[in-house]
């Protein structure tokens, strides 16, 4: 998903869940920050390296693809952008190596989504925002995995956009990342085909371009893992479900409900706004920031500010070392570390080594390690 | 909006048809590549055996001009043969790839694929393998002969795969048409 949904739509969902304007801004800012907290951002702030939540394109190009490099990439992308749906999925007639990658397929309403939301409970607005980013991405990025893998994430010529009137048009991708997609004429870019199984070009939904991030788009294709089964991706439906599920999750995080269960969507909260939300989601455009902003301002009656973390960065830099965790970004970094630890640990416990070794966050070993690191004044993955 | 507007077509026949179409496309690729390789090999052969050609030209009866003209005619003839072979391979390969991508083409390419198999297998069966390799071992070209035979075998396999997949696709299409017709009649 893009900033229009992660920031502005999350703001709207937070407000509908009962948060104030200021709290909704904080949640939205944290949700969008997940797409910006790269190694360069962390290095600039001299923040804990374990809090990295994304990697920019240039950083990915430079990333190692040896065993530890791939584990590092998988830890980031599977924890924040491609949350696995079923770590114990079964598949016939395949090797363990393949099965491990297959089990990292992202999808909504898995047990990890529940764990993500519950991990964020009581950890503040930053954790809530981070959890909403992860939750929303399980809908947009479903059917792709957060590990570089040709045999899982590849697509081929069989890629058709489905228009509202039911007609279909084959999509012929081009490989020019500098040129924006021409949604009016259905001209899209994707990552170039690489025969290397572990090439970073085969990470996530690169082979499908930005289509998963366009809320208006419906398409069908044959994923490499699908065994010639056709997948129909209905983004308008998925984005609407993501929005309603975020409201439900944030009601839980805000104390409005006692439990968070998967497969539950708060459609009551959007009663009276369905048409407006449908209009925003289904309008054919590259990003819907202004539409979501207008909707948010209508809900709250207050201007929704642009996403800007300059103030939070100044706060973090200016804070004393022992006070840094109490700043806005400090709390975000703590939430990110907790999320990554939780997901990596679940993947490791399922017998899958693609995210590397993991110590349980609840263990005394982990606490001793973190104490030592805190004293040494360094973060560590 | 909560339900998908379209449903995926994943009946057993649909899945099989996609698989056979993909295999047909890949076998078309294989035949094309092997055809190009055949042409490259021909050019390389002329280069590699140029010393034998020069020896032929300098030895024996006949004037230099006669031998040069003879050589030129033979060369042109050989080049035409290889060009024809390349054209046939490209024709078969591109047709198969087009059908694999859902386009309609006449099945003449399948007949030609069958002929390739026949022309590859019959000479092999007509000549004793042992004798062939024995001769070639004497001439220290056993390695190239073996590699050539392997490539010929690969080509036969690609053509056989192409014919098989095209036939399976046709069967599935006919089955679907019969099902649709029955449904319409009912």
Coordinates of C-alpha atoms in Angstrom, one line a residue:
Chain A
X1 CA 0.0 0.0 0.0
X2 CA 0.9 3.6 -0.4
X3 CA 0.9 6.8 1.7
X4 CA -2.7 7.5 0.7
X5 CA -3.9 4.5 2.6
X6 CA -1.2 4.1 5.3
X7 CA -1.4 7.7 6.4
X8 CA -4.7 9.3 5.4
X9 CA -6.9 6.3 5.4
X10 CA -5.4 5.1 8.7
X11 CA -6.2 8.5 10.1
X12 CA -9.8 8.2 9.0
X13 CA -10.1 4.7 10.4
X14 CA -8.5 5.8 13.7
X15 CA -11.0 8.6 14.0
X16 CA -13.9 6.3 13.3
X17 CA -12.5 4.0 15.9
X18 CA -12.9 6.7 18.5
X19 CA -9.5 8.3 18.7
X20 CA -9.1 12.1 18.9
X21 CA -7.8 14.1 16.0
X22 CA -4.3 14.3 17.6
X23 CA -4.2 10.7 18.4
X24 CA -5.3 9.8 14.9
X25 CA -2.5 11.9 13.5
X26 CA 0.0 10.1 15.7
X27 CA -1.3 6.7 14.7
X28 CA -1.3 7.7 11.0
X29 CA 2.2 9.1 11.2
X30 CA 3.5 5.8 12.7
X31 CA 1.7 3.8 10.1
X32 CA 3.4 5.7 7.3
X33 CA 6.7 5.7 9.2
X34 CA 7.0 2.0 8.6
X35 CA 7.6 2.8 4.9
X36 CA 10.3 5.3 5.8
X37 CA 12.3 3.8 8.6
X38 CA 15.1 2.5 6.5
X39 CA 18.8 1.8 7.5
X40 CA 19.7 5.3 6.2
X41 CA 17.0 6.9 8.4
X42 CA 18.2 4.9 11.4
X43 CA 21.8 5.7 10.8
X44 CA 21.0 9.4 10.5
X45 CA 19.4 9.4 13.9
X46 CA 21.9 6.9 15.4
X47 CA 18.9 4.8 16.4
X48 CA 18.9 1.1 17.2
X49 CA 19.6 -0.9 14.0
X50 CA 17.0 -3.5 15.1
X51 CA 14.3 -0.9 14.5
X52 CA 14.7 -0.9 10.7
X53 CA 11.3 -1.5 9.1
X54 CA 12.0 -1.1 5.4
X55 CA 14.8 -0.9 2.9
X56 CA 14.9 1.6 0.1
X57 CA 15.5 0.5 -3.5
X58 CA 19.2 1.6 -3.4
X59 CA 19.7 -0.2 -0.2
X60 CA 18.2 -3.4 -1.6
X61 CA 20.4 -3.2 -4.6
X62 CA 23.4 -3.1 -2.3
X63 CA 22.1 -5.8 0.1
X64 CA 24.0 -9.1 0.4
X65 CA 22.1 -12.1 -0.8
X66 CA 24.2 -14.6 1.1
X67 CA 22.5 -16.6 3.8
X68 CA 22.7 -14.0 6.5
X69 CA 21.9 -11.2 4.1
X70 CA 18.7 -13.0 2.9
X71 CA 17.7 -13.7 6.5
X72 CA 18.1 -10.0 7.3
X73 CA 16.0 -9.0 4.3
X74 CA 13.3 -11.6 5.2
X75 CA 13.2 -10.4 8.8
X76 CA 12.3 -6.9 7.7
X77 CA 9.9 -7.6 4.9
X78 CA 8.1 -10.5 6.4
X79 CA 7.7 -8.7 9.7
X80 CA 6.3 -5.4 8.4
X81 CA 5.1 -5.7 4.8
X82 CA 4.4 -9.3 4.0
X83 CA 3.2 -10.9 7.2
X84 CA 2.9 -14.6 6.7
X85 CA -0.7 -16.0 6.8
X86 CA 0.0 -19.6 7.7
X87 CA 3.4 -20.7 9.0
X88 CA 2.3 -24.3 9.1
X89 CA 0.7 -24.4 5.6
X90 CA 0.9 -27.8 3.9
X91 CA 1.9 -28.5 0.4
X92 CA 2.3 -31.8 -1.4
X93 CA 5.3 -33.0 -3.3
X94 CA 7.8 -30.2 -2.5
X95 CA 11.1 -29.9 -0.8
X96 CA 11.5 -28.4 2.7
X97 CA 13.4 -25.5 1.1
X98 CA 10.4 -24.7 -1.1
X99 CA 7.9 -25.3 1.7
X100 CA 9.7 -22.8 3.9
X101 CA 9.3 -20.1 1.3
X102 CA 5.7 -21.1 0.6
X103 CA 4.8 -20.7 4.2
X104 CA 5.9 -17.1 4.1
X105 CA 3.1 -16.2 1.7
X106 CA 1.3 -13.1 3.0
X107 CA -2.4 -13.0 3.5
X108 CA -5.1 -11.5 5.8
X109 CA -6.6 -13.0 8.9
X110 CA -3.7 -15.3 9.8
X111 CA -2.7 -16.0 13.4
X112 CA 0.2 -13.5 13.1
X113 CA -2.2 -10.7 12.5
X114 CA -3.8 -11.4 15.8
X115 CA -0.4 -11.6 17.4
X116 CA 0.6 -8.3 15.8
X117 CA -2.4 -6.4 17.1
X118 CA -2.1 -8.0 20.6
X119 CA 1.6 -7.1 20.7
X120 CA 0.6 -3.5 20.1
X121 CA -1.9 -3.4 22.9
X122 CA -0.9 -1.1 25.7
X123 CA 2.2 0.1 23.8
X124 CA 0.9 3.5 22.7
X125 CA -0.1 5.2 19.5
X126 CA 3.1 4.3 17.7
X127 CA 2.6 0.6 18.2
X128 CA -1.0 1.0 17.1
X129 CA 0.1 2.7 13.9
X130 CA 2.7 0.2 13.2
X131 CA 0.2 -2.7 13.7
X132 CA -2.2 -1.0 11.3
X133 CA 0.4 -0.8 8.6
X134 CA 1.2 -4.4 9.0
X135 CA -2.5 -5.3 9.0
X136 CA -3.4 -3.3 6.0
X137 CA -0.5 -4.7 4.0
X138 CA -1.7 -8.3 4.6
X139 CA -4.6 -7.4 2.4
X140 CA -2.8 -5.5 -0.3
X141 CA 0.2 -7.8 -0.5
X142 CA -1.5 -11.1 -0.2
X143 CA -0.2 -13.9 -2.4
X144 CA 3.4 -12.6 -2.3
X145 CA 6.2 -13.5 0.2
X146 CA 8.6 -11.2 2.0
X147 CA 11.6 -13.2 0.9
X148 CA 13.5 -13.0 -2.4
X149 CA 12.2 -16.1 -4.3
X150 CA 11.6 -16.6 -8.0
X151 CA 9.6 -19.7 -7.5
X152 CA 7.2 -18.0 -5.2
X153 CA 7.0 -14.3 -6.3
X154 CA 7.4 -14.6 -10.1
X155 CA 4.7 -13.8 -12.5
X156 CA 4.5 -14.2 -16.3
X157 CA 2.7 -12.9 -19.4
X158 CA -0.7 -14.1 -18.0
X159 CA -1.6 -10.9 -16.3
X160 CA -4.9 -9.2 -17.1
X161 CA -6.6 -6.1 -15.7
X162 CA -10.3 -6.6 -15.1
X163 CA -12.4 -3.5 -15.6
X164 CA -15.7 -2.7 -13.7
X165 CA -17.7 -3.7 -16.8
X166 CA -16.2 -7.2 -16.8
X167 CA -13.9 -6.7 -19.8
X168 CA -10.2 -7.7 -19.5
X169 CA -7.1 -6.3 -21.0
X170 CA -3.7 -8.0 -20.9
X171 CA -1.1 -6.0 -19.1
X172 CA 2.3 -5.7 -20.8
X173 CA 4.7 -4.4 -18.2
X174 CA 7.5 -2.1 -19.0
X175 CA 10.7 -1.8 -17.0
X176 CA 11.2 1.9 -16.4
X177 CA 11.0 2.6 -12.7
X178 CA 11.7 6.3 -13.2
X179 CA 8.5 6.7 -15.3
X180 CA 5.3 6.8 -13.4
X181 CA 2.6 4.3 -14.2
X182 CA 0.0 5.5 -16.7
X183 CA -3.2 4.2 -15.1
X184 CA -5.4 5.9 -17.7
X185 CA -3.9 3.8 -20.5
X186 CA -3.1 0.8 -18.3
X187 CA 0.7 1.0 -18.8
X188 CA 2.5 -0.3 -15.7
X189 CA 6.1 -1.0 -14.7
X190 CA 7.4 -4.0 -12.9
X191 CA 10.8 -5.4 -11.8
X192 CA 12.9 -7.0 -14.5
X193 CA 12.9 -10.8 -14.8
X194 CA 15.9 -12.3 -13.1
X195 CA 16.6 -16.0 -13.3
X196 CA 18.4 -16.0 -9.9
X197 CA 16.1 -17.6 -7.3
X198 CA 17.3 -15.3 -4.6
X199 CA 17.6 -12.1 -6.5
X200 CA 16.2 -9.0 -4.7
X201 CA 14.2 -8.4 -7.9
X202 CA 12.1 -11.4 -6.8
X203 CA 11.3 -9.9 -3.4
X204 CA 7.6 -9.3 -2.6
X205 CA 5.3 -8.0 -5.4
X206 CA 8.1 -6.5 -7.5
X207 CA 7.1 -8.7 -10.4
X208 CA 3.5 -7.4 -10.3
X209 CA 4.7 -3.8 -10.2
X210 CA 2.6 -1.4 -8.1
X211 CA -0.7 -3.1 -8.9
X212 CA -1.2 -4.4 -5.4
X213 CA -0.9 -0.9 -4.1
X214 CA -3.6 0.6 -6.4
X215 CA -6.9 0.4 -4.6
X216 CA -9.0 0.7 -7.8
X217 CA -7.3 -2.2 -9.5
X218 CA -8.7 -5.7 -10.2
X219 CA -6.5 -8.2 -12.0
X220 CA -5.9 -11.8 -12.5
X221 CA -2.6 -13.6 -12.9
X222 CA -0.8 -16.9 -12.5
X223 CA 1.6 -16.7 -9.5
X224 CA 4.7 -18.9 -9.7
X225 CA 3.6 -20.8 -6.6
X226 CA 0.0 -21.4 -7.9
X227 CA 0.5 -24.5 -10.1
X228 CA -1.3 -22.8 -13.0
X229 CA -4.2 -21.8 -10.7
X230 CA -5.5 -18.4 -11.6
X231 CA -5.6 -15.8 -8.8
X232 CA -8.1 -12.9 -9.0
X233 CA -7.1 -10.0 -6.9
X234 CA -10.0 -7.6 -6.1
X235 CA -8.3 -4.6 -4.6
X236 CA -11.4 -2.5 -4.0
X237 CA -12.9 -5.4 -1.9
X238 CA -9.6 -6.0 -0.1
X239 CA -9.0 -2.4 0.7
X240 CA -12.5 -2.0 2.0
X241 CA -12.1 -5.0 4.3
X242 CA -8.7 -3.7 5.4
X243 CA -10.3 -0.3 6.3
X244 CA -13.1 -2.0 8.3
X245 CA -10.7 -4.4 10.0
X246 CA -8.4 -1.5 11.0
X247 CA -11.4 0.2 12.7
X248 CA -12.1 -3.0 14.6
X249 CA -8.5 -3.5 15.6
X250 CA -8.1 0.1 16.8
X251 CA -11.2 -0.1 18.9
X252 CA -9.6 -3.1 20.6
X253 CA -6.3 -1.2 21.0
X254 CA -8.2 1.8 22.4
X255 CA -10.0 -0.3 24.9
X256 CA -13.3 -0.3 23.2
X257 CA -13.5 -4.1 22.9
X258 CA -12.1 -6.9 25.0
X259 CA -10.6 -9.0 22.3
X260 CA -9.3 -8.9 18.7
X261 CA -10.4 -11.8 16.5
X262 CA -9.5 -12.3 12.9
X263 CA -12.2 -12.2 10.2
X264 CA -14.1 -9.5 12.0
X265 CA -14.8 -6.2 10.3
X266 CA -16.5 -3.1 11.8
X267 CA -18.9 -2.3 9.1
X268 CA -21.2 -0.5 11.6
X269 CA -18.6 2.3 12.1
X270 CA -18.7 3.1 8.4
X271 CA -22.5 3.1 8.1
X272 CA -23.4 6.2 6.1
X273 CA -20.0 6.5 4.6
X274 CA -19.9 3.4 2.4
X275 CA -20.6 5.2 -0.8
X276 CA -18.0 7.8 -0.1
X277 CA -15.3 5.2 0.8
X278 CA -16.2 3.1 -2.2
X279 CA -15.8 6.2 -4.4
X280 CA -12.4 6.9 -3.0
X281 CA -11.2 3.3 -3.3
X282 CA -12.5 2.7 -6.8
X283 CA -11.6 5.9 -8.6
X284 CA -8.9 5.2 -11.1
X285 CA -5.8 7.2 -10.0
X286 CA -2.2 6.6 -8.9
X287 CA -2.8 7.9 -5.4
X288 CA -5.8 9.0 -3.5
X289 CA -4.2 11.2 -0.8
X290 CA -6.4 14.2 -1.4
X291 CA -9.5 12.2 -1.4
X292 CA -8.7 10.4 1.9
X293 CA -7.6 13.7 3.4
X294 CA -10.9 15.4 2.4
X295 CA -12.8 12.5 3.9
X296 CA -10.7 12.7 7.1
X297 CA -11.2 16.4 7.4
X298 CA -15.0 15.9 6.9
X299 CA -15.0 13.3 9.8
X300 CA -13.0 15.3 12.3
X301 CA -13.7 18.8 11.1
X302 CA -10.0 19.6 11.5
X303 CA -7.2 19.9 8.8
X304 CA -5.2 16.7 8.4
X305 CA -1.6 17.7 8.3
X306 CA 0.9 16.4 5.8
X307 CA 3.0 13.6 7.0
X308 CA 6.2 15.2 8.4
X309 CA 8.6 13.6 10.9
X310 CA 11.0 16.6 11.1
X311 CA 9.8 17.6 14.5
X312 CA 10.0 14.0 15.8
X313 CA 13.5 13.7 14.5
X314 CA 14.5 16.9 16.3
X315 CA 12.9 15.6 19.4
X316 CA 14.8 12.3 19.2
X317 CA 18.2 13.9 18.4
X318 CA 17.8 16.5 21.2
X319 CA 16.8 14.0 23.9
X320 CA 19.3 12.6 26.4
X321 CA 20.3 9.0 25.8
X322 CA 18.2 7.7 28.7
X323 CA 15.2 9.7 27.5
X324 CA 15.3 8.7 23.8
X325 CA 13.0 5.7 24.3
X326 CA 10.3 8.1 25.6
X327 CA 10.2 10.3 22.5
X328 CA 7.8 9.7 19.7
X329 CA 10.4 8.0 17.5
X330 CA 11.8 6.1 20.5
X331 CA 8.5 4.5 21.1
X332 CA 8.1 3.7 17.4
X333 CA 11.5 2.1 17.4
X334 CA 10.6 0.0 20.5
X335 CA 7.4 -1.1 18.8
X336 CA 9.2 -2.0 15.6
X337 CA 11.8 -4.1 17.5
X338 CA 9.0 -5.9 19.4
X339 CA 7.1 -6.6 16.2
X340 CA 10.2 -7.9 14.4
X341 CA 11.2 -10.0 17.4
X342 CA 7.7 -11.5 17.6
X343 CA 7.4 -12.4 13.9
X344 CA 11.0 -13.7 13.6
X345 CA 10.5 -15.8 16.6
X346 CA 7.2 -17.3 15.3
X347 CA 8.9 -18.1 12.0
X348 CA 11.9 -19.7 13.8
X349 CA 9.6 -21.7 16.1
X350 CA 7.8 -23.1 13.0
X351 CA 11.0 -24.7 12.0
X352 CA 11.7 -22.2 9.2
X353 CA 15.2 -20.8 9.1
X354 CA 14.5 -18.1 6.4
X355 CA 14.4 -15.4 9.0
X356 CA 17.4 -16.8 10.9
X357 CA 17.7 -17.8 14.6
X358 CA 15.6 -16.1 17.2
X359 CA 15.5 -15.9 20.9
X360 CA 12.0 -15.6 22.4
X361 CA 11.3 -12.0 23.5
X362 CA 9.8 -13.4 26.7
X363 CA 12.9 -15.3 27.6
X364 CA 15.4 -14.2 30.3
X365 CA 18.2 -14.6 27.8
X366 CA 16.6 -12.0 25.6
X367 CA 16.2 -9.6 28.5
X368 CA 19.8 -10.1 29.5
X369 CA 20.9 -9.4 26.0
X370 CA 18.8 -6.3 25.7
X371 CA 20.0 -5.0 29.0
X372 CA 23.6 -5.5 28.0
X373 CA 23.0 -3.7 24.7
X374 CA 21.3 -0.9 26.3
X375 CA 24.3 -0.4 28.6
X376 CA 26.7 -0.6 25.7
X377 CA 24.6 2.0 24.0
X378 CA 24.2 0.1 20.7
X379 CA 21.2 -1.6 19.0
X380 CA 21.6 -5.0 17.6
X381 CA 19.6 -7.2 15.3
Chain B
X1 CA -18.2 -4.5 -2.6
X2 CA -17.2 -7.1 0.0
X3 CA -17.5 -10.0 -2.5
X4 CA -15.2 -10.4 -5.5
X5 CA -16.6 -9.2 -8.7
X6 CA -15.1 -11.9 -10.7
X7 CA -14.2 -15.5 -9.9
X8 CA -11.1 -17.4 -10.9
X9 CA -11.4 -20.0 -13.6
X10 CA -9.7 -23.0 -12.0
X11 CA -11.4 -26.1 -13.1
X12 CA -9.2 -29.1 -13.7
X13 CA -9.4 -28.5 -17.5
X14 CA -8.5 -24.8 -17.2
X15 CA -5.4 -25.6 -15.1
X16 CA -4.3 -28.4 -17.4
X17 CA -4.9 -26.2 -20.5
X18 CA -2.7 -23.5 -19.0
X19 CA 0.0 -26.0 -18.2
X20 CA 0.0 -27.5 -21.7
X21 CA 0.0 -24.0 -23.3
X22 CA 3.1 -23.1 -21.2
X23 CA 4.8 -26.4 -22.1
X24 CA 4.0 -25.8 -25.8
X25 CA 5.5 -22.3 -25.5
X26 CA 8.7 -23.7 -23.9
X27 CA 9.1 -26.4 -26.5
X28 CA 8.6 -23.8 -29.2
X29 CA 11.4 -21.8 -27.6
X30 CA 13.6 -25.0 -27.6
X31 CA 13.1 -25.7 -31.2
X32 CA 13.9 -22.0 -32.1
X33 CA 17.0 -22.0 -30.1
X34 CA 18.2 -25.3 -31.5
X35 CA 17.5 -24.1 -35.0
X36 CA 19.6 -21.0 -34.4
X37 CA 22.3 -23.2 -32.9
X38 CA 22.3 -25.3 -36.1
X39 CA 22.9 -22.2 -38.2
X40 CA 25.7 -21.1 -35.9
X41 CA 27.3 -24.5 -36.0
X42 CA 27.2 -24.5 -39.8
X43 CA 29.1 -21.2 -39.9
X44 CA 31.6 -22.5 -37.3
X45 CA 32.1 -25.7 -39.3
X46 CA 33.1 -23.7 -42.4
X47 CA 35.6 -21.8 -40.3
X48 CA 37.0 -24.8 -38.5
X49 CA 37.4 -26.9 -41.6
X50 CA 38.9 -24.1 -43.7
X51 CA 42.3 -25.8 -43.7
X52 CA 40.7 -28.9 -45.2
X53 CA 39.1 -26.7 -47.8
X54 CA 42.4 -25.0 -48.6
X55 CA 44.1 -28.4 -48.9
X56 CA 41.4 -29.6 -51.3
X57 CA 41.9 -26.5 -53.4
X58 CA 45.7 -26.9 -53.7
X59 CA 45.7 -30.7 -54.3
X60 CA 44.4 -32.9 -57.2
X61 CA 43.4 -32.3 -60.8
X62 CA 41.7 -29.3 -62.2
X63 CA 42.5 -25.6 -62.4
X64 CA 42.4 -23.3 -59.4
X65 CA 39.5 -21.4 -60.9
X66 CA 37.5 -24.6 -61.4
X67 CA 38.1 -25.7 -57.8
X68 CA 37.3 -22.2 -56.5
X69 CA 34.0 -22.2 -58.5
X70 CA 33.2 -25.7 -57.3
X71 CA 33.9 -24.7 -53.8
X72 CA 31.7 -21.6 -54.1
X73 CA 28.8 -23.5 -55.5
X74 CA 29.1 -26.2 -52.8
X75 CA 29.3 -23.5 -50.1
X76 CA 26.3 -21.6 -51.4
X77 CA 24.4 -24.9 -51.6
X78 CA 25.3 -25.8 -48.0
X79 CA 24.4 -22.3 -46.8
X80 CA 21.0 -22.6 -48.6
X81 CA 20.4 -25.9 -46.9
X82 CA 21.2 -24.6 -43.5
X83 CA 19.2 -21.5 -44.1
X84 CA 16.2 -23.6 -45.1
X85 CA 16.8 -25.7 -41.9
X86 CA 16.9 -22.5 -39.9
X87 CA 13.8 -21.2 -41.5
X88 CA 11.9 -24.4 -40.8
X89 CA 13.0 -24.4 -37.1
X90 CA 12.0 -20.8 -36.7
X91 CA 8.7 -21.4 -38.4
X92 CA 7.9 -24.3 -36.1
X93 CA 9.2 -22.6 -33.0
X94 CA 7.4 -19.3 -33.5
X95 CA 4.1 -21.0 -34.4
X96 CA 4.3 -23.1 -31.3
X97 CA 5.1 -20.1 -29.1
X98 CA 2.2 -18.2 -30.6
X99 CA -0.3 -21.1 -30.0
X100 CA 1.1 -21.4 -26.5
X101 CA 0.2 -17.8 -26.0
X102 CA -3.4 -18.3 -27.0
X103 CA -3.2 -17.3 -30.7
X104 CA -4.7 -19.5 -33.4
X105 CA -2.4 -21.0 -36.0
X106 CA -2.8 -23.8 -38.6
X107 CA -1.4 -27.1 -37.4
X108 CA 1.1 -27.4 -40.3
X109 CA 3.9 -26.7 -37.9
X110 CA 3.1 -29.9 -36.0
X111 CA 3.4 -31.9 -39.3
X112 CA 6.8 -30.3 -39.8
X113 CA 7.8 -31.1 -36.2
X114 CA 6.8 -34.8 -36.9
X115 CA 9.0 -34.7 -40.0
X116 CA 11.9 -33.4 -38.0
X117 CA 11.6 -36.3 -35.7
X118 CA 11.4 -38.7 -38.6
X119 CA 14.4 -37.2 -40.3
X120 CA 16.4 -37.3 -37.1
X121 CA 15.5 -40.9 -36.1
X122 CA 15.6 -42.7 -39.5
X123 CA 19.2 -41.9 -40.4
X124 CA 20.2 -43.0 -36.9
X125 CA 18.4 -46.3 -37.2
X126 CA 19.7 -46.8 -40.8
X127 CA 23.3 -46.6 -39.6
X128 CA 24.7 -48.9 -36.9
X129 CA 25.5 -46.8 -33.9
X130 CA 28.6 -48.7 -33.0
X131 CA 30.0 -48.4 -36.5
X132 CA 29.2 -44.7 -36.6
X133 CA 31.0 -44.0 -33.3
X134 CA 33.8 -46.3 -34.2
X135 CA 34.5 -44.3 -37.4
X136 CA 34.1 -41.1 -35.6
X137 CA 36.5 -42.2 -32.9
X138 CA 39.1 -43.0 -35.6
X139 CA 38.7 -39.5 -36.8
X140 CA 38.9 -38.2 -33.3
X141 CA 35.6 -36.4 -33.6
X142 CA 33.8 -38.7 -31.2
X143 CA 33.1 -35.8 -28.8
X144 CA 31.5 -33.6 -31.3
X145 CA 29.5 -36.5 -32.7
X146 CA 28.2 -37.4 -29.3
X147 CA 27.3 -33.8 -28.6
X148 CA 25.5 -33.5 -31.9
X149 CA 23.5 -36.6 -31.2
X150 CA 22.5 -35.3 -27.8
X151 CA 21.3 -32.1 -29.4
X152 CA 19.4 -34.0 -32.0
X153 CA 17.8 -36.0 -29.3
X154 CA 16.8 -32.8 -27.5
X155 CA 15.3 -31.5 -30.6
X156 CA 13.3 -34.7 -31.1
X157 CA 12.1 -34.4 -27.5
X158 CA 11.1 -30.8 -28.0
X159 CA 9.1 -31.7 -31.1
X160 CA 7.5 -34.6 -29.5
X161 CA 6.5 -32.5 -26.5
X162 CA 5.1 -29.9 -28.8
X163 CA 3.0 -32.3 -30.7
X164 CA 1.7 -33.9 -27.4
X165 CA 0.9 -30.6 -25.8
X166 CA -0.9 -29.3 -28.9
X167 CA -3.0 -32.4 -29.1
X168 CA -3.9 -32.2 -25.4
X169 CA -4.9 -28.6 -25.8
X170 CA -7.1 -29.5 -28.7
X171 CA -8.7 -32.4 -26.8
X172 CA -9.5 -30.1 -23.9
X173 CA -11.0 -27.5 -26.2
X174 CA -13.2 -30.0 -27.9
X175 CA -14.3 -31.4 -24.6
X176 CA -15.3 -27.9 -23.4
X177 CA -17.1 -27.2 -26.6
X178 CA -19.1 -30.4 -26.2
X179 CA -19.9 -29.5 -22.7
X180 CA -21.1 -26.0 -23.7
X181 CA -23.2 -27.4 -26.5
X182 CA -24.8 -30.0 -24.2
X183 CA -25.6 -27.2 -21.8
X184 CA -27.1 -25.1 -24.5
X185 CA -29.3 -28.0 -25.7
X186 CA -30.6 -28.7 -22.3

